[in-house]
Each structure stands twice: as structure tokens, then as C-alpha cells.
Short mmCIF file of C-alpha atoms and ligand atoms in Angstrom, two decimals:
data_model
loop_
_atom_site.label_atom_id
_atom_site.label_comp_id
_atom_site.label_asym_id
_atom_site.label_seq_id
_atom_site.Cartn_x
_atom_site.Cartn_y
_atom_site.Cartn_z
CA MET A 516 -63.43 -84.82 -173.90
CA THR A 517 -63.90 -87.75 -171.55
CA ALA A 518 -65.06 -87.08 -168.03
CA GLY A 519 -63.06 -88.28 -165.06
CA SER A 520 -59.48 -89.42 -164.88
CA GLY A 521 -59.63 -92.88 -163.37
CA ARG A 522 -59.30 -91.49 -159.86
CA PRO A 523 -59.58 -93.96 -156.98
CA ASP A 524 -62.36 -91.92 -155.34
CA GLY A 525 -64.48 -92.35 -158.48
CA HIS A 526 -65.02 -88.60 -158.57
CA GLN A 527 -66.07 -87.47 -162.04
CA ARG A 528 -65.06 -84.04 -163.18
CA GLU A 529 -67.35 -82.00 -165.33
CA ALA A 530 -65.18 -80.87 -168.16
CA GLY A 531 -62.30 -83.25 -168.69
CA GLY A 532 -59.50 -85.15 -167.04
CA PHE A 533 -57.23 -83.57 -164.46
CA GLU A 534 -54.39 -82.94 -166.90
CA THR A 535 -56.78 -81.19 -169.28
CA LEU A 536 -58.29 -79.04 -166.55
CA ALA A 537 -54.85 -78.04 -165.27
CA ILE A 538 -54.10 -76.55 -168.67
CA HIS A 539 -57.51 -75.25 -169.73
CA ALA A 540 -59.82 -74.56 -166.77
CA GLY A 541 -60.19 -70.81 -166.37
CA GLN A 542 -57.69 -70.34 -169.19
CA GLU A 543 -59.64 -69.75 -172.38
CA PRO A 544 -57.69 -67.75 -174.97
CA ASP A 545 -57.96 -64.03 -174.22
CA PRO A 546 -61.16 -62.79 -175.97
CA LEU A 547 -59.49 -59.54 -177.06
CA THR A 548 -56.21 -60.79 -178.58
CA GLY A 549 -56.40 -64.59 -178.64
CA ALA A 550 -53.39 -64.81 -176.31
CA VAL A 551 -53.31 -68.48 -175.33
CA VAL A 552 -52.14 -67.72 -171.81
CA PRO A 553 -54.24 -65.48 -169.53
CA PRO A 554 -52.60 -62.05 -169.52
CA ILE A 555 -51.31 -60.41 -166.35
CA TYR A 556 -53.92 -57.76 -165.67
CA GLN A 557 -51.57 -55.53 -163.71
CA VAL A 558 -54.29 -53.03 -162.93
CA SER A 559 -56.04 -51.67 -159.86
CA THR A 560 -59.22 -50.20 -161.34
CA TYR A 561 -61.52 -50.50 -164.38
CA ALA A 562 -63.35 -47.92 -166.52
CA GLN A 563 -67.11 -48.00 -166.06
CA ASP A 564 -69.70 -47.28 -168.76
CA GLY A 565 -71.64 -44.84 -166.60
CA VAL A 566 -71.95 -45.05 -162.82
CA GLY A 567 -72.23 -48.72 -161.85
CA GLY A 568 -71.87 -49.79 -165.50
CA LEU A 569 -69.23 -52.49 -165.14
CA ARG A 570 -68.02 -54.04 -168.42
CA ALA A 571 -67.12 -57.52 -167.29
CA GLY A 572 -68.00 -57.37 -163.61
CA TYR A 573 -64.66 -55.90 -162.55
CA GLU A 574 -64.49 -52.67 -160.58
CA TYR A 575 -61.42 -52.78 -158.30
CA SER A 576 -58.69 -55.43 -158.07
CA ARG A 577 -59.07 -56.10 -154.35
CA SER A 578 -62.61 -57.29 -155.12
CA ALA A 579 -61.66 -59.18 -158.28
CA ASN A 580 -58.99 -59.21 -160.98
CA PRO A 581 -59.15 -61.22 -164.24
CA THR A 582 -55.78 -62.95 -163.73
CA ARG A 583 -56.83 -63.94 -160.22
CA THR A 584 -60.19 -65.12 -161.55
CA ALA A 585 -58.38 -67.40 -164.03
CA LEU A 586 -56.40 -68.96 -161.17
CA GLU A 587 -59.47 -69.26 -158.95
CA ASP A 588 -61.53 -70.94 -161.68
CA CYS A 589 -58.72 -73.39 -162.35
CA LEU A 590 -58.31 -74.22 -158.64
CA ALA A 591 -62.07 -74.76 -158.25
CA ALA A 592 -62.02 -77.16 -161.21
CA LEU A 593 -58.99 -79.09 -159.91
CA GLU A 594 -60.50 -79.55 -156.45
CA GLY A 595 -64.01 -80.20 -157.79
CA GLY A 596 -65.33 -77.20 -155.81
CA ALA A 597 -68.00 -74.61 -156.48
CA ARG A 598 -65.72 -71.68 -155.72
CA ALA A 599 -62.06 -70.95 -155.08
CA LEU A 600 -60.45 -67.82 -153.70
CA ALA A 601 -56.77 -66.98 -154.14
CA PHE A 602 -54.82 -65.24 -151.40
CA ALA A 603 -51.46 -63.58 -150.87
CA SER A 604 -50.24 -66.59 -148.86
CA GLY A 605 -51.43 -69.84 -147.38
CA MET A 606 -51.65 -68.17 -143.97
CA ALA A 607 -53.82 -65.35 -145.37
CA ALA A 608 -56.14 -68.04 -146.77
CA GLU A 609 -56.30 -69.85 -143.42
CA ASP A 610 -56.93 -66.64 -141.50
CA CYS A 611 -59.71 -65.50 -143.84
CA LEU A 612 -61.42 -68.89 -143.71
CA LEU A 613 -61.25 -69.14 -139.92
CA ARG A 614 -62.45 -65.61 -139.32
CA THR A 615 -65.32 -66.22 -141.74
CA VAL A 616 -66.60 -69.43 -140.18
CA CYS A 617 -65.66 -68.89 -136.51
CA ALA A 618 -66.93 -66.40 -133.94
CA PRO A 619 -65.69 -65.66 -130.41
CA GLY A 620 -66.42 -68.65 -128.16
CA ASP A 621 -66.00 -71.20 -130.95
CA HIS A 622 -63.78 -74.24 -130.60
CA VAL A 623 -61.70 -75.99 -133.30
CA LEU A 624 -59.96 -79.38 -133.31
CA ILE A 625 -56.51 -79.24 -134.91
CA PRO A 626 -53.94 -81.95 -135.75
CA HIS A 627 -51.57 -82.93 -132.94
CA ASP A 628 -48.84 -82.50 -135.55
CA ALA A 629 -50.11 -79.44 -137.43
CA TYR A 630 -47.93 -77.21 -139.57
CA GLY A 631 -46.22 -74.81 -137.14
CA GLY A 632 -47.68 -71.69 -138.76
CA THR A 633 -51.22 -73.05 -138.44
CA TYR A 634 -50.62 -73.82 -134.78
CA ARG A 635 -49.21 -70.31 -134.27
CA LEU A 636 -52.30 -68.77 -135.90
CA PHE A 637 -54.56 -70.61 -133.44
CA ASP A 638 -52.33 -70.25 -130.41
CA LYS A 639 -51.08 -66.68 -130.74
CA VAL A 640 -53.66 -64.86 -132.88
CA LEU A 641 -57.12 -66.47 -132.86
CA SER A 642 -56.98 -67.36 -129.15
CA ARG A 643 -56.93 -63.61 -128.43
CA TRP A 644 -60.29 -63.46 -130.20
CA GLN A 645 -61.67 -66.24 -128.00
CA VAL A 646 -61.44 -68.98 -130.63
CA SER A 647 -60.04 -71.96 -128.73
CA TYR A 648 -58.36 -75.06 -130.14
CA ARG A 649 -57.48 -78.56 -129.06
CA PRO A 650 -54.79 -80.75 -130.67
CA VAL A 651 -56.14 -84.25 -131.40
CA HIS A 652 -54.72 -87.38 -133.08
CA LEU A 653 -56.90 -86.92 -136.13
CA ALA A 654 -55.63 -90.15 -137.73
CA ASP A 655 -57.74 -91.86 -135.05
CA ALA A 656 -61.37 -91.21 -136.10
CA GLY A 657 -62.51 -92.54 -132.70
CA ALA A 658 -60.47 -89.83 -130.94
CA VAL A 659 -62.14 -87.22 -133.17
CA ARG A 660 -65.60 -88.51 -132.24
CA ARG A 661 -64.74 -88.50 -128.53
CA ALA A 662 -63.36 -84.96 -128.69
CA LEU A 663 -66.46 -83.74 -130.55
CA ALA A 664 -68.70 -85.43 -127.97
CA GLU A 665 -66.79 -83.82 -125.08
CA ARG A 666 -67.02 -80.33 -126.50
CA PRO A 667 -68.86 -79.23 -129.65
CA ALA A 668 -66.53 -77.75 -132.25
CA ARG A 669 -67.25 -75.28 -135.01
CA ALA A 670 -64.65 -76.92 -137.22
CA VAL A 671 -62.14 -79.73 -137.49
CA TRP A 672 -58.89 -78.74 -139.18
CA VAL A 673 -57.19 -81.64 -140.92
CA GLU A 674 -53.84 -81.86 -142.65
CA THR A 675 -53.10 -85.04 -144.58
CA PRO A 676 -50.36 -85.99 -145.01
CA THR A 677 -49.17 -83.81 -142.12
CA ASN A 678 -46.22 -81.51 -141.99
CA PRO A 679 -43.65 -82.77 -141.01
CA LEU A 680 -44.62 -86.18 -139.61
CA LEU A 681 -46.48 -87.40 -142.73
CA SER A 682 -49.35 -88.90 -140.77
CA VAL A 683 -52.43 -89.72 -142.82
CA VAL A 684 -56.00 -88.89 -141.82
CA ASP A 685 -58.99 -90.82 -143.18
CA ILE A 686 -60.88 -87.87 -144.65
CA ALA A 687 -64.13 -89.76 -145.30
CA ALA A 688 -64.21 -91.12 -141.72
CA VAL A 689 -63.57 -87.70 -140.16
CA ALA A 690 -66.12 -86.14 -142.55
CA GLN A 691 -68.73 -88.57 -141.24
CA ALA A 692 -67.88 -87.67 -137.62
CA CYS A 693 -68.08 -83.95 -138.49
CA ARG A 694 -71.46 -84.35 -140.21
CA GLU A 695 -72.88 -86.11 -137.16
CA ALA A 696 -71.54 -83.41 -134.83
CA GLY A 697 -72.43 -80.44 -137.06
CA ALA A 698 -68.79 -79.38 -137.42
CA LEU A 699 -67.25 -77.99 -140.57
CA LEU A 700 -64.40 -80.08 -142.01
CA VAL A 701 -61.42 -78.17 -143.40
CA VAL A 702 -58.56 -80.05 -145.08
CA ASP A 703 -55.18 -78.48 -145.72
CA ASN A 704 -54.31 -80.28 -148.97
CA THR A 705 -50.91 -78.63 -149.45
CA PHE A 706 -48.78 -81.78 -149.16
CA ALA A 707 -50.88 -83.90 -151.51
CA SER A 708 -51.92 -81.22 -154.02
CA PRO A 709 -55.23 -81.63 -155.87
CA TYR A 710 -53.55 -84.06 -158.27
CA LEU A 711 -53.13 -86.68 -155.55
CA GLN A 712 -56.17 -86.02 -153.37
CA ASN A 713 -59.52 -84.22 -153.56
CA PRO A 714 -60.91 -83.75 -150.03
CA LEU A 715 -64.22 -82.19 -151.15
CA ALA A 716 -65.12 -85.42 -152.96
CA LEU A 717 -64.43 -87.28 -149.70
CA GLY A 718 -66.82 -85.07 -147.70
CA ALA A 719 -64.76 -82.05 -146.63
CA ASP A 720 -66.44 -78.62 -146.66
CA ALA A 721 -63.35 -76.56 -147.43
CA VAL A 722 -59.88 -77.19 -148.81
CA VAL A 723 -56.93 -74.96 -148.01
CA HIS A 724 -53.69 -74.71 -149.95
CA SER A 725 -50.39 -73.04 -149.59
CA THR A 726 -50.08 -72.60 -153.37
CA THR A 727 -46.48 -71.62 -152.61
CA LYS A 728 -45.75 -75.35 -152.64
CA TYR A 729 -46.69 -77.96 -155.29
CA LEU A 730 -49.29 -75.86 -157.09
CA GLY A 731 -46.81 -73.06 -157.85
CA GLY A 732 -44.06 -75.67 -157.94
CA HIS A 733 -41.02 -73.54 -158.71
CA SER A 734 -40.17 -71.77 -155.42
CA ASP A 735 -40.77 -68.40 -157.01
CA VAL A 736 -44.11 -67.27 -155.58
CA VAL A 737 -45.97 -67.21 -152.25
CA GLY A 738 -49.72 -67.75 -152.33
CA GLY A 739 -52.71 -69.48 -150.80
CA ALA A 740 -56.19 -70.64 -151.66
CA VAL A 741 -59.47 -71.79 -150.18
CA VAL A 742 -61.82 -73.99 -152.23
CA VAL A 743 -65.35 -74.80 -151.06
CA SER A 744 -68.22 -76.94 -152.31
CA ASP A 745 -71.02 -74.73 -150.98
CA PRO A 746 -71.56 -71.60 -153.12
CA GLU A 747 -73.10 -69.78 -150.15
CA LEU A 748 -69.92 -70.30 -148.09
CA GLY A 749 -68.01 -69.20 -151.19
CA GLU A 750 -69.96 -65.92 -151.19
CA ARG A 751 -69.25 -65.34 -147.50
CA LEU A 752 -65.56 -65.97 -148.09
CA ALA A 753 -65.48 -63.64 -151.08
CA PHE A 754 -67.07 -60.96 -148.90
CA SER A 755 -64.44 -61.49 -146.16
CA GLN A 756 -61.62 -61.60 -148.68
CA ASN A 757 -62.66 -58.26 -150.12
CA ALA A 758 -63.27 -56.82 -146.66
CA THR A 759 -59.89 -57.88 -145.26
CA GLY A 760 -57.88 -57.65 -148.49
CA GLY A 761 -55.31 -60.47 -148.39
CA VAL A 762 -55.64 -61.13 -152.12
CA ALA A 763 -53.17 -62.72 -154.55
CA ALA A 764 -51.48 -60.09 -156.73
CA PRO A 765 -51.96 -60.43 -160.52
CA PHE A 766 -48.36 -61.48 -161.23
CA ASP A 767 -48.42 -63.99 -158.37
CA ALA A 768 -51.70 -65.44 -159.66
CA TRP A 769 -50.18 -65.70 -163.14
CA LEU A 770 -47.03 -67.45 -161.89
CA THR A 771 -49.10 -69.90 -159.85
CA LEU A 772 -51.27 -70.69 -162.84
CA ARG A 773 -48.16 -71.21 -164.95
CA GLY A 774 -46.96 -73.74 -162.38
CA ILE A 775 -50.29 -75.54 -162.22
CA ARG A 776 -50.21 -76.46 -165.91
CA THR A 777 -47.42 -78.96 -165.22
CA LEU A 778 -48.66 -80.11 -161.81
CA PRO A 779 -49.63 -83.64 -162.97
CA VAL A 780 -46.27 -84.45 -164.58
CA ARG A 781 -44.34 -82.90 -161.73
CA MET A 782 -46.29 -84.83 -159.09
CA GLU A 783 -45.67 -88.11 -160.90
CA ARG A 784 -41.93 -87.48 -160.89
CA HIS A 785 -41.88 -86.20 -157.29
CA GLY A 786 -43.59 -89.44 -156.28
CA LEU A 787 -41.17 -91.68 -158.18
CA ASN A 788 -38.11 -89.98 -156.72
CA ALA A 789 -39.56 -89.86 -153.20
CA ALA A 790 -40.34 -93.59 -153.30
CA ARG A 791 -36.73 -94.34 -154.27
CA VAL A 792 -35.42 -92.08 -151.51
CA ALA A 793 -37.75 -93.66 -148.93
CA ASP A 794 -36.65 -97.17 -149.97
CA MET A 795 -32.96 -96.30 -149.76
CA LEU A 796 -33.34 -94.63 -146.34
CA SER A 797 -35.33 -97.58 -145.01
CA THR A 798 -32.28 -99.85 -145.29
CA HIS A 799 -29.63 -97.30 -144.30
CA PRO A 800 -27.83 -98.12 -141.02
CA ALA A 801 -27.74 -94.46 -139.88
CA VAL A 802 -31.52 -94.10 -140.21
CA THR A 803 -33.82 -95.21 -137.37
CA GLY A 804 -37.15 -94.63 -139.07
CA VAL A 805 -38.66 -93.39 -142.32
CA LEU A 806 -42.00 -91.60 -142.54
CA TYR A 807 -43.47 -91.95 -146.03
CA PRO A 808 -47.10 -92.96 -146.68
CA GLY A 809 -46.00 -95.03 -149.67
CA LEU A 810 -44.12 -97.50 -147.45
CA PRO A 811 -46.31 -100.53 -146.66
CA GLY A 812 -45.22 -100.31 -143.00
CA HIS A 813 -46.45 -96.72 -142.61
CA PRO A 814 -49.46 -96.65 -140.23
CA GLY A 815 -51.47 -94.59 -142.73
CA HIS A 816 -50.51 -96.60 -145.82
CA GLU A 817 -53.86 -98.27 -146.37
CA VAL A 818 -55.82 -95.06 -145.94
CA ALA A 819 -53.40 -93.31 -148.30
CA VAL A 820 -53.96 -96.05 -150.91
CA LYS A 821 -57.71 -95.55 -150.52
CA GLN A 822 -57.85 -91.75 -150.77
CA MET A 823 -54.73 -90.70 -152.70
CA ARG A 824 -53.64 -91.19 -156.28
CA GLY A 825 -49.98 -91.43 -155.24
CA PHE A 826 -47.93 -90.74 -152.14
CA GLY A 827 -46.28 -87.43 -152.97
CA GLY A 828 -42.80 -86.01 -152.72
CA MET A 829 -42.36 -85.43 -148.99
CA VAL A 830 -40.25 -87.82 -146.93
CA ALA A 831 -39.24 -87.46 -143.28
CA PHE A 832 -36.74 -89.63 -141.43
CA ARG A 833 -35.05 -89.95 -138.08
CA VAL A 834 -31.34 -90.49 -137.64
CA ARG A 835 -29.18 -92.30 -135.15
CA GLY A 836 -27.30 -89.86 -132.88
CA GLY A 837 -30.12 -87.44 -132.05
CA GLU A 838 -30.54 -83.77 -132.83
CA GLU A 839 -26.88 -82.92 -133.42
CA ALA A 840 -26.54 -85.79 -135.90
CA ALA A 841 -29.66 -84.62 -137.74
CA VAL A 842 -28.39 -81.04 -137.93
CA ALA A 843 -25.04 -82.32 -139.23
CA VAL A 844 -26.72 -84.32 -142.04
CA CYS A 845 -28.65 -81.18 -143.08
CA GLY A 846 -25.31 -79.37 -143.36
CA ARG A 847 -23.67 -82.03 -145.54
CA THR A 848 -25.99 -82.37 -148.53
CA ARG A 849 -24.89 -80.74 -151.78
CA LEU A 850 -27.83 -81.23 -154.12
CA PHE A 851 -30.55 -81.07 -151.47
CA THR A 852 -30.55 -77.37 -150.61
CA LEU A 853 -30.90 -76.50 -146.93
CA GLY A 854 -34.03 -74.39 -146.79
CA GLU A 855 -37.61 -74.02 -145.63
CA SER A 856 -40.65 -74.54 -147.84
CA LEU A 857 -41.32 -77.50 -150.12
CA GLY A 858 -42.98 -78.60 -153.31
CA GLY A 859 -40.62 -76.97 -155.80
CA VAL A 860 -38.82 -78.76 -158.61
CA GLU A 861 -35.55 -78.61 -156.66
CA SER A 862 -34.89 -80.86 -153.67
CA LEU A 863 -34.78 -79.29 -150.21
CA ILE A 864 -33.68 -80.56 -146.82
CA GLU A 865 -34.52 -79.08 -143.45
CA HIS A 866 -34.47 -79.66 -139.71
CA PRO A 867 -38.09 -79.08 -138.63
CA ALA A 868 -37.42 -78.66 -134.89
CA ARG A 869 -35.07 -75.74 -135.50
CA MET A 870 -36.57 -74.38 -138.71
CA THR A 871 -40.20 -74.70 -139.96
CA HIS A 872 -41.53 -75.97 -136.64
CA ALA A 873 -39.52 -73.85 -134.21
CA SER A 874 -42.82 -72.14 -133.30
CA VAL A 875 -44.15 -75.38 -131.73
CA ALA A 876 -41.10 -75.92 -129.48
CA GLY A 877 -42.27 -76.53 -125.91
CA SER A 878 -45.88 -77.12 -127.04
CA PRO A 879 -47.74 -80.44 -127.31
CA LEU A 880 -46.92 -80.29 -131.02
CA GLU A 881 -43.14 -80.27 -130.55
CA VAL A 882 -41.38 -82.36 -133.21
CA PRO A 883 -38.51 -84.76 -132.50
CA GLY A 884 -34.99 -83.29 -132.68
CA ASP A 885 -33.63 -86.23 -134.68
CA LEU A 886 -36.14 -85.64 -137.49
CA ILE A 887 -35.14 -84.47 -140.98
CA ARG A 888 -37.66 -83.45 -143.64
CA LEU A 889 -37.00 -83.78 -147.35
CA SER A 890 -38.91 -82.17 -150.17
CA VAL A 891 -37.83 -84.53 -152.92
CA GLY A 892 -37.55 -82.67 -156.22
CA ILE A 893 -37.63 -83.85 -159.80
CA GLU A 894 -33.89 -84.04 -160.48
CA SER A 895 -32.26 -87.34 -161.55
CA GLY A 896 -33.15 -89.90 -158.90
CA ASP A 897 -29.62 -91.40 -158.90
CA ASP A 898 -28.11 -88.03 -158.05
CA LEU A 899 -30.50 -87.55 -155.15
CA LEU A 900 -29.69 -90.97 -153.69
CA GLU A 901 -25.97 -90.37 -154.03
CA ASP A 902 -26.22 -87.00 -152.30
CA LEU A 903 -28.09 -88.46 -149.33
CA ARG A 904 -25.70 -91.41 -149.05
CA GLN A 905 -22.68 -89.12 -148.87
CA ALA A 906 -24.40 -86.86 -146.32
CA LEU A 907 -25.42 -89.67 -143.94
CA PRO A 908 -22.83 -91.09 -141.54
CA HIS A 909 -21.14 -94.12 -143.11
C1 LIG B 571 -49.16 -77.55 -144.75
C2 LIG B 571 -49.00 -76.06 -144.84
N1 LIG B 571 -50.09 -75.27 -144.74
C3 LIG B 571 -49.99 -73.93 -144.81
C4 LIG B 571 -48.77 -73.30 -144.97
C5 LIG B 571 -48.69 -71.79 -145.01
O1 LIG B 571 -48.54 -71.34 -146.31
P1 LIG B 571 -47.74 -70.01 -146.73
O2 LIG B 571 -46.32 -70.21 -146.32
O3 LIG B 571 -47.96 -69.94 -148.20
O4 LIG B 571 -48.37 -68.87 -145.99
C6 LIG B 571 -47.62 -74.08 -145.10
C7 LIG B 571 -46.30 -73.45 -145.28
O5 LIG B 571 -45.27 -74.05 -145.15
C8 LIG B 571 -47.73 -75.50 -145.03
O6 LIG B 571 -46.66 -76.30 -145.12
#
């Protein structure tokens, strides 16, 4: 097996190319039966050979479960991390990570355009435990340095590309600023997926995923993950995960792992279709702006070229006529299903201000009313273009 997969970051993987790891990491044939796919260990407890005599290290499925271990080992391999932990949702992963690394009095920098649920976690939950936050334009590494100089932060929370504005953060530059300031760098890698971007190799300390999205890939399971490069932090997280209990269920872990095996081919197709959609929208008279890191005019394009393997399947755009016009377009598509979430094989359309990002209304993170977000699926590209053309005002 050859190491590495020609990735732009030059990061070499230990045991094969990405496509190989997606199919094999953590997924050896079952030692008992030879089953080529890890079985669903739908079990809560394990027989012990005498008190404390664990057979394979498993004692209770909140602490560990073999199907979850398979998923965690695969995720660690795909992100190039020392340890991964799989959770019941992306938010459970975020909460566990933040409550492990932060204590009352700590401060965290967050994106000025963070995912609404992440903002809500900081604003409505963690603030009550005296963990404060400050939204910063993280795409501007100078602004990050200034904010860290003004007030020390325990962590900097990066999303790149962001949800829903698709802004791109230079992970290596922010990692450098974090190292100098002694802050932990967390990157929510949900939009890119590990196929397109590996933040740990660029200097991040922890990667977060909503595995609900591209990793699962089929809109049939909710899950989350944290991957870290430091085994000691991994141990602390495993302790917290067991103590607080937001673990991925065996069937959910199995479904996510099933999705991951095709992640590379799906991401390639998502990217091809999204690029076609972004190009078409860019010249459409009803569209006032397109946000897609693959477009040369996108402010984060050069950084995206440097740190990503492709530009992904998420496209946002603004329409002439304001919020009502945007809502009307969302109601007219036939193939793009109106719905929240993203990253599945089917195309979705949504109005962030009234749907996924309603929780940031009235806050500094409020998103424009004329914005539409697309999760471009892997259907026939021609059909997707035709659907959008008929939905946009002529
Ligand atoms: C970027 C990002 N991070 C985290 C989450 C939260 O994940 P989950 O919905 O699996 O809890 C989402 C969900 O939409 C997301 O888009």
C-alpha cells in the first residue's frame, strides 16, 4: 500500500491512501465470523471472565462499544488524529469538547458567522456556566491576533468553510496565532469533510464533525465526532464522554461507517455539481451574488486552494428582491428539497434566516434575508441546473 494520497498539504497517512482508509481503517473482517463489514454490536453489557476480567476491553456500551470503536478508529485515520470519539450528534460532540477544555471564567473566540446551533450553545448554555465568547472575523488572521492580545482565550473555534456564508479561514495562520497565545484551536470540519481538508495537519488541536452531514452522507442518521492529535486530550475527552454519556448508538455508528466508505466518490461528485451550479448562478440575472470558495472571485479562494483538496458541495447565493423573493425561490424548486441539514446525496435548499439560522436573528451573527443555501447533491447535474433555472425569476 502506498502512503499518502497526493494531498496538497503534503500530509502522509500511515496506512494507505484516503480511499483505502475510508474502506478499511477500523474495519478488519470480524475475527469471529469473517464478516467483511463490522457487525452492529447491539448490546449494552459484556460477560466478564471473573470480576474485572474483560475479554476485549469492553464492559458497558456507554464506555465503549465495538461498532462505535470501528467508527472512531476510521475517523481518527481519516483526520490523521491520535484519537476520535463518536457522539449522538454534532452538538453533543461540541458540548463534550467545550466542557472538557473550558472552565468557568474561560473565554472563546467564535466565527462571526458560526453555525446557529454552535452560537446558541455558547450564548444560551455555556454562558450560564461563565464561559464567555466573542464573535470575530476569523478569516482575518490579524483580527484573531488582536482579539487574543486584548483578552486571552482558552480556545478559538473555527468553521471553514462557514455555515451558511461559506467564508474560508486560513487554518495554518490561525493555528500559528493560537500557538503564540496559548489557545487551543478547534476546527469544525463539517462542510469540507476529511476528504477535502485535514485541520490537524494544518496545526489544529481538535476537529469537530456533524457526521450527520457528508460523513454519513445519506440523510438517515444524526451523529457527531471529535478527533484530536494529542492522546492525553483524547483520554480526557473519553473520560468526559463516558461521564456525560452522549455516545453514538451502535446502529448509528454502523450507518455512519457505511456512509464513510463512499465519502471520496461522493465528495468528488458533490464538488463537480456544485461548481456547475455556482457557475450558472453567477451569470443569472436574478442572482446578486454567489458564495462558493471554488469561484476565483471568492475572497477565500486562494486559501481554499492552499488548504483544501476541492471546494465541496455547499453553495449560497443572494437574490434580487430581498427576503420575500428568496423565500419564494425556496418554495419553487422541485428536485431541490426544501429542508434543513446538508451533505446527503440528495439536493436540499433552505432559507437560513428563517430556518437553520433563526437562532441568530437579532444577534451580531444574523444572516441576510435574501440569502439561499444549497446543499448540492449527486444527482444529474443537468437536472439540478434546470430545476434552479425554473425556480428563479425569469
Ligand atoms: C457546521 C455544523 N456544525 C455542527 C452542527 C451540529 O450537528 P448536529 O446537527 O449533528 O448536532 C451542524 C448542523 O447543522 C453544522 O452545520
